[in-house]
C-alpha positions as semicolon CSV with decimal commas, in nm:
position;residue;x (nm);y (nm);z (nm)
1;X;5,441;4,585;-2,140
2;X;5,162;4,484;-1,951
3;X;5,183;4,089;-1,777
4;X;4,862;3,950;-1,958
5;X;4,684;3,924;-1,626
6;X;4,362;4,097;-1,576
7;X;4,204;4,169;-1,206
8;X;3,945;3,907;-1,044
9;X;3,669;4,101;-1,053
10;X;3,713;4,133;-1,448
11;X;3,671;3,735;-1,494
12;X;3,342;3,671;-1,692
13;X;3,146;3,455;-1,524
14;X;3,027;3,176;-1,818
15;X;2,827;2,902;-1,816
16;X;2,940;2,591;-2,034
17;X;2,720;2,324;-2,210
18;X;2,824;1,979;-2,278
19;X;2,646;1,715;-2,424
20;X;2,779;1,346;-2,329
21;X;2,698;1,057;-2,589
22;X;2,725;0,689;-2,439
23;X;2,587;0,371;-2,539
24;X;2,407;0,176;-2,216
25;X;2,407;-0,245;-2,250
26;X;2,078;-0,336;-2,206
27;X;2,148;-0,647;-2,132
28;X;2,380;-0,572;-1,820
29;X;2,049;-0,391;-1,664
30;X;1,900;-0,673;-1,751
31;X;2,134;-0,933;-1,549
32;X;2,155;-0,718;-1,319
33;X;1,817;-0,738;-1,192
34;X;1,844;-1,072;-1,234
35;X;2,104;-1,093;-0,966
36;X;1,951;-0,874;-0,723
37;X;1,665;-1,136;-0,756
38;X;1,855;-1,452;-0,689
39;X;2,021;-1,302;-0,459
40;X;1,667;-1,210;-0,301
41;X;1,520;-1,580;-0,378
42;X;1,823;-1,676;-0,170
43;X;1,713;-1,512;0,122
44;X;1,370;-1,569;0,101
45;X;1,458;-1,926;0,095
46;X;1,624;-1,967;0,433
47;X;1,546;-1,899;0,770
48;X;1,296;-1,636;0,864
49;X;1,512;-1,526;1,161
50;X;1,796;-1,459;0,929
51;X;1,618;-1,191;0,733
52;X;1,748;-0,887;1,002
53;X;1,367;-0,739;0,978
54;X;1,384;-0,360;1,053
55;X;1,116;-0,077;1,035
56;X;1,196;0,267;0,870
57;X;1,096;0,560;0,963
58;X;0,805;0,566;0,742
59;X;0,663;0,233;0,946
60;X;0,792;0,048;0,666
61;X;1,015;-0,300;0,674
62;X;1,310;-0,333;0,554
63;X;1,581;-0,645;0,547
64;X;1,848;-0,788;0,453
65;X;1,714;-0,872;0,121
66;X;1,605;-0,498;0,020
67;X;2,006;-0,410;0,113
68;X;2,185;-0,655;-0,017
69;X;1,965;-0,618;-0,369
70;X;2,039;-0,284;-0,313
71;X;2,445;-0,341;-0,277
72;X;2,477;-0,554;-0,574
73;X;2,220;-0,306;-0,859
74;X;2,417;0,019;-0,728
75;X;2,744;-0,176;-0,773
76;X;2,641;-0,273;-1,122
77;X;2,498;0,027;-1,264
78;X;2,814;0,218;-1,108
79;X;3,013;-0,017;-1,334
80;X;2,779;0,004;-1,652
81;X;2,729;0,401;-1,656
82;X;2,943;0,555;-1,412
83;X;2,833;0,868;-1,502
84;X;2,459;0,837;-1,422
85;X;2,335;0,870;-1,106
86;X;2,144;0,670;-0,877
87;X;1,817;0,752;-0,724
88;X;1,756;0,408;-0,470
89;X;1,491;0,362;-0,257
90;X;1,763;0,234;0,007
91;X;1,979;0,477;-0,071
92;X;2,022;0,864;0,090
93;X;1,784;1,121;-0,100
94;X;1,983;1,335;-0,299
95;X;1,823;1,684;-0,274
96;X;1,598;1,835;-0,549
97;X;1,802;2,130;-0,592
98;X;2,076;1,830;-0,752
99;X;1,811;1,608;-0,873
100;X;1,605;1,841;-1,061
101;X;1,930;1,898;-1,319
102;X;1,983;1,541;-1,422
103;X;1,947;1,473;-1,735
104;X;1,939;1,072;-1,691
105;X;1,951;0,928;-1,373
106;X;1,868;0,533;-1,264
107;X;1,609;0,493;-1,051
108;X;1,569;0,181;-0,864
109;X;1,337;-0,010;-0,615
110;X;1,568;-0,307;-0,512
111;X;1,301;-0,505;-0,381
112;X;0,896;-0,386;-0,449
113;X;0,646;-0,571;-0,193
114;X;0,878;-0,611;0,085
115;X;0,520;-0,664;0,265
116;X;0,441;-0,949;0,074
117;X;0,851;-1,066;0,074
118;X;0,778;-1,083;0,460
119;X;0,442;-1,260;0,402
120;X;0,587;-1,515;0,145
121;X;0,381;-1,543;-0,129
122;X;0,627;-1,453;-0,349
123;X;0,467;-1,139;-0,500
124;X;0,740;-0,939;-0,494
125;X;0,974;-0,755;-0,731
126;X;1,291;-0,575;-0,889
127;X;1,253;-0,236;-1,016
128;X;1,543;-0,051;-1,249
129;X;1,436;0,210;-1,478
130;X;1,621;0,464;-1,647
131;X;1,496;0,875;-1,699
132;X;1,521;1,115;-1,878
133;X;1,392;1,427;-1,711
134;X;1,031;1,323;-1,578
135;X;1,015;1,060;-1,812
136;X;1,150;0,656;-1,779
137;X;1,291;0,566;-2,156
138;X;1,406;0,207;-1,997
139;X;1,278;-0,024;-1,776
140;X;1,343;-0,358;-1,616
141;X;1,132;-0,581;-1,334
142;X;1,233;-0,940;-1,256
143;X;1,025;-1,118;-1,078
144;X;1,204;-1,366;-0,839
145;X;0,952;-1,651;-0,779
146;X;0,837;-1,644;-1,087
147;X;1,157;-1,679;-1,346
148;X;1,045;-1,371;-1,528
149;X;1,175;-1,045;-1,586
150;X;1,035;-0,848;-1,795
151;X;1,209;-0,489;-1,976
152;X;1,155;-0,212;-2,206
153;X;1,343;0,085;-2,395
154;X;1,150;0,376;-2,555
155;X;1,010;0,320;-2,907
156;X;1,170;-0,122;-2,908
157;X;0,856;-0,244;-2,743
158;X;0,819;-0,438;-2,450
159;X;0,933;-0,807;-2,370
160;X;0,879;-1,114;-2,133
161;X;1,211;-1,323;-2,095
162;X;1,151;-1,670;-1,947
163;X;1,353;-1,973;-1,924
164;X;1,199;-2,112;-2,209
165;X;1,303;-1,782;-2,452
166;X;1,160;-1,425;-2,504
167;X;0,840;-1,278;-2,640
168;X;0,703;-0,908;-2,701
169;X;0,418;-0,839;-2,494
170;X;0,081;-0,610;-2,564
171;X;-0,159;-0,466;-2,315
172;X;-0,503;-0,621;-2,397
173;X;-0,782;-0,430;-2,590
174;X;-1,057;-0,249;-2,420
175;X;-1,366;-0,027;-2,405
176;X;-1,519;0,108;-2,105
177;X;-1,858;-0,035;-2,161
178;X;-1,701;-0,363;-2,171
179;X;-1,901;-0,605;-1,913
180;X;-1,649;-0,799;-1,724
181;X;-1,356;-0,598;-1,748
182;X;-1,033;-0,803;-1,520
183;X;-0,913;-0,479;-1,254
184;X;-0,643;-0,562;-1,015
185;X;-0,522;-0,364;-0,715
186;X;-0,335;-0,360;-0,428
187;X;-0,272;-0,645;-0,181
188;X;-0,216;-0,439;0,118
189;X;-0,428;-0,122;-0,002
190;X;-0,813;-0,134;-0,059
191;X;-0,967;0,209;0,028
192;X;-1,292;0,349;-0,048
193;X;-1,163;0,600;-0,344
194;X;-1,052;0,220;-0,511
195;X;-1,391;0,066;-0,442
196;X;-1,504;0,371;-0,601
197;X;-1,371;0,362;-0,928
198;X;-1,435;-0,043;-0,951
199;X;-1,805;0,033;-0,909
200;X;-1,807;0,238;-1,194
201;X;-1,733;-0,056;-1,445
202;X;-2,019;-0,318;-1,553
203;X;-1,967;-0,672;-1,320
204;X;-1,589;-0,623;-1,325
205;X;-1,359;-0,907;-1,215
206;X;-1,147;-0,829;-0,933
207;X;-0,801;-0,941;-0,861
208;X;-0,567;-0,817;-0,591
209;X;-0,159;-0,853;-0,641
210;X;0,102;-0,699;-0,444
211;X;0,435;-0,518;-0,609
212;X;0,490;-0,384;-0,942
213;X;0,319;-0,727;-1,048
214;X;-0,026;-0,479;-1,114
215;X;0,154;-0,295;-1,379
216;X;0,269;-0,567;-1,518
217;X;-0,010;-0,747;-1,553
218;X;-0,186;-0,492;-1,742
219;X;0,125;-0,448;-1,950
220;X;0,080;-0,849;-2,066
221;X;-0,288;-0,844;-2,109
222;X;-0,397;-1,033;-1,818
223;X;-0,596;-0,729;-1,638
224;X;-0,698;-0,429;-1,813
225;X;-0,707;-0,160;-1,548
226;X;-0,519;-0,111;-1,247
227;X;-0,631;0,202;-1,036
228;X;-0,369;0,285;-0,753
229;X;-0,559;0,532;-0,562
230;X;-0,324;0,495;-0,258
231;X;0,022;0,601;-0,181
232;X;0,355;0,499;-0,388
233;X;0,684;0,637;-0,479
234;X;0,842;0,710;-0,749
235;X;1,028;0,417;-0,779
236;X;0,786;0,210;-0,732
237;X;0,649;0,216;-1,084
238;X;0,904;0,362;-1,309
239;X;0,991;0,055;-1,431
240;X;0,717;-0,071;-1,522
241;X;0,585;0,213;-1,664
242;X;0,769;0,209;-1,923
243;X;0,712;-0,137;-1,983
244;X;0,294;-0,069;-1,954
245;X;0,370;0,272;-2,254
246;X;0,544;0,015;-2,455
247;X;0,286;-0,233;-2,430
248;X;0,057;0,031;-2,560
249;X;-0,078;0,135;-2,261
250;X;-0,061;0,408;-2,032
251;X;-0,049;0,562;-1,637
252;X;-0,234;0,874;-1,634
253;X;-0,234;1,101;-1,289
254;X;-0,556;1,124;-1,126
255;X;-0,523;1,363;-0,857
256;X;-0,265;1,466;-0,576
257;X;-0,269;1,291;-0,246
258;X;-0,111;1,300;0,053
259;X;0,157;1,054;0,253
260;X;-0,162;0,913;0,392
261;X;-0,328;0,859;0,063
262;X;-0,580;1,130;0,137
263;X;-0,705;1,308;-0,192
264;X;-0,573;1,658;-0,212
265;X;-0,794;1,712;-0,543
266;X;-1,104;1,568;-0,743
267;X;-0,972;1,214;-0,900
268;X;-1,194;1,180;-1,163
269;X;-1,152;1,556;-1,320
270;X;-0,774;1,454;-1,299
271;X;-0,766;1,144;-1,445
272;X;-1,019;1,303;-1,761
273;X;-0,710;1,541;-1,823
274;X;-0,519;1,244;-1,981
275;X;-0,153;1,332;-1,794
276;X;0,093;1,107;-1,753
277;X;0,257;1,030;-1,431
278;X;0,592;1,277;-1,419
279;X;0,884;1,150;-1,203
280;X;1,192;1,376;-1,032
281;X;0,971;1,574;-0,864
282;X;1,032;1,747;-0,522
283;X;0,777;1,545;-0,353
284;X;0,876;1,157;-0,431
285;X;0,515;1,064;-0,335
286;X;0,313;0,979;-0,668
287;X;-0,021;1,137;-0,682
288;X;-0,305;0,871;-0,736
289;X;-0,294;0,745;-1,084
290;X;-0,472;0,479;-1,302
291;X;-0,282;0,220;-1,531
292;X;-0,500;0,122;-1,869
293;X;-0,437;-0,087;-2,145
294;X;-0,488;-0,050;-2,507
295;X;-0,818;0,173;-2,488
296;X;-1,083;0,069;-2,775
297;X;-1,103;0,415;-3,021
298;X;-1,437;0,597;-2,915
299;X;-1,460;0,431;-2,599
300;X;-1,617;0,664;-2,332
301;X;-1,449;0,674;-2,046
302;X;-1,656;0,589;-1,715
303;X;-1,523;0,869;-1,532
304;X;-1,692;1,107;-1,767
């Protein structure tokens, strides 16, 4: 009789497929950026010379808020799905060749505007979103100095929680033609691609914010555009981005760039070609991109 055992080279080599079905508390992603922001507002609070200021490699600060927001969402979300991973800002990049299979992953900004954290005027923010694939399907941002935090899952809408309660937000209506149109952009980035696109609108009313706050101010109806036609990450917007689609708005790519915010390609054919912004890609960097609200129907875009 033979012993049941076949050679090595005889083993078929088979691939398996799982699928894994959880249920994720919104409401722990939720407090948890919560935390991370007190724990923030703590630190802004006290001494400047307490605040262990480095610079990264990039040129770009980083202290002891950023880590210890860090510390205390990676700790949480561990806790609440320990079977998703984490993509962190502050964290070691995971290589594509791992990144590219994830189904869901978290991916987190611990503190957005560290520039304006350092400045203090409070316009600052924390990012959580979870993907799926390229795509966020649940965001969070709590804004620290503020008392707001604001979330949103894929097809529930998106809501403002407040001390006083919580209320579902909408992006404001629009139509290109519109004289008088409220754009904001970035605090610390102002280039001539941005001055650009605001010339294109009819006596347009200009506000610059730093953070995630631009998103999220179209995303409540208090600007209608926001062009970012500068460099970001992919965590810097996930989050809100999600919050902006539920809102009934939209980011749409307009154009590659590169780490120096250099267009690589022709924004305005980009932007007419109505993408959205993808995330997980090789290249972290986000291409240039433009955040609208609730565009009128038949509305003509400028760029046309």
């Amino acid at each position: 009789m033979g012993s049941g055992l076949s050679r090595a080279d005889e083993v078929p080599d088979y691939t398996m497929q799982i699928q894994i079905k959880a249920e994720l508390p919104v409401e722990e992603v939720i407090a948890t950026a919560q935390a991370a922001g007190r724990a923030i507002l703590q630190i802004y609070n006290s001494e400047a010379s307490t605040w262990e200021v480095q610079m990264k490699s990039d040129a770009s600060p980083l202290t002891r808020a950023d880590r210890d927001a860090n510390t205390i969402i990676c700790n949480a979300l561990q806790n609440i799905s320990p079977h998703i991973p984490i993509v962190s800002e502050e964290n070691k990049m995971t290589p594509h060749a791992v990144r590219q299979k994830y189904q869901y992953y978290w991916l987190v900004d611990p503190l957005d505007g560290t520039k304006e954290f350092l400045k203090r005027n409070g316009q600052f923010t924390v990012n959580i979103a979870l993907m799926s694939n390229d795509t966020p399907v649940l965001g969070v941002v709590d804004v620290p100095c503020q008392g707001k935090t604001y979330w949103a899952v894929k097809g529930k809408g998106a809501w403002l929680r407040t001390g006083e309660g919580q209320n579902r937000i909408q992006c404001a209506e629009f139509g290109f033609e519109d004289a008088g149109l409220k754009i904001c952009a970035s605090a610390s980035h102002l280039n001539k691609e941005t001055e650009e696109f605001i010339q294109l609108f009819q006596n347009p009313e200009f506000v610059q914010v730093g953070s995630s706050l631009k998103l999220l101010m179209v995303a409540e109806g208090a600007a209608h555009i926001y062009p970012r036609l500068a460099p970001t990450c992919e965590w810097d917007i996930a989050a809100a981005d999600i919050i902006v689609r539920e809102a009934g708005g939209i980011v749409l790519q307009a154009g590659k760039q590169d780490n120096k915010g250099n267009p690589q390609q022709d924004w305005k054919e980009e932007l007419m070609k109505e993408q959205p912004v993808k995330y997980n890609k090789e290249d972290v960097l986000n291409p240039y991109f433009v955040v609208f609200g609730k565009r009128r129907a038949g509305s003509v875009s400028k760029t046309a």
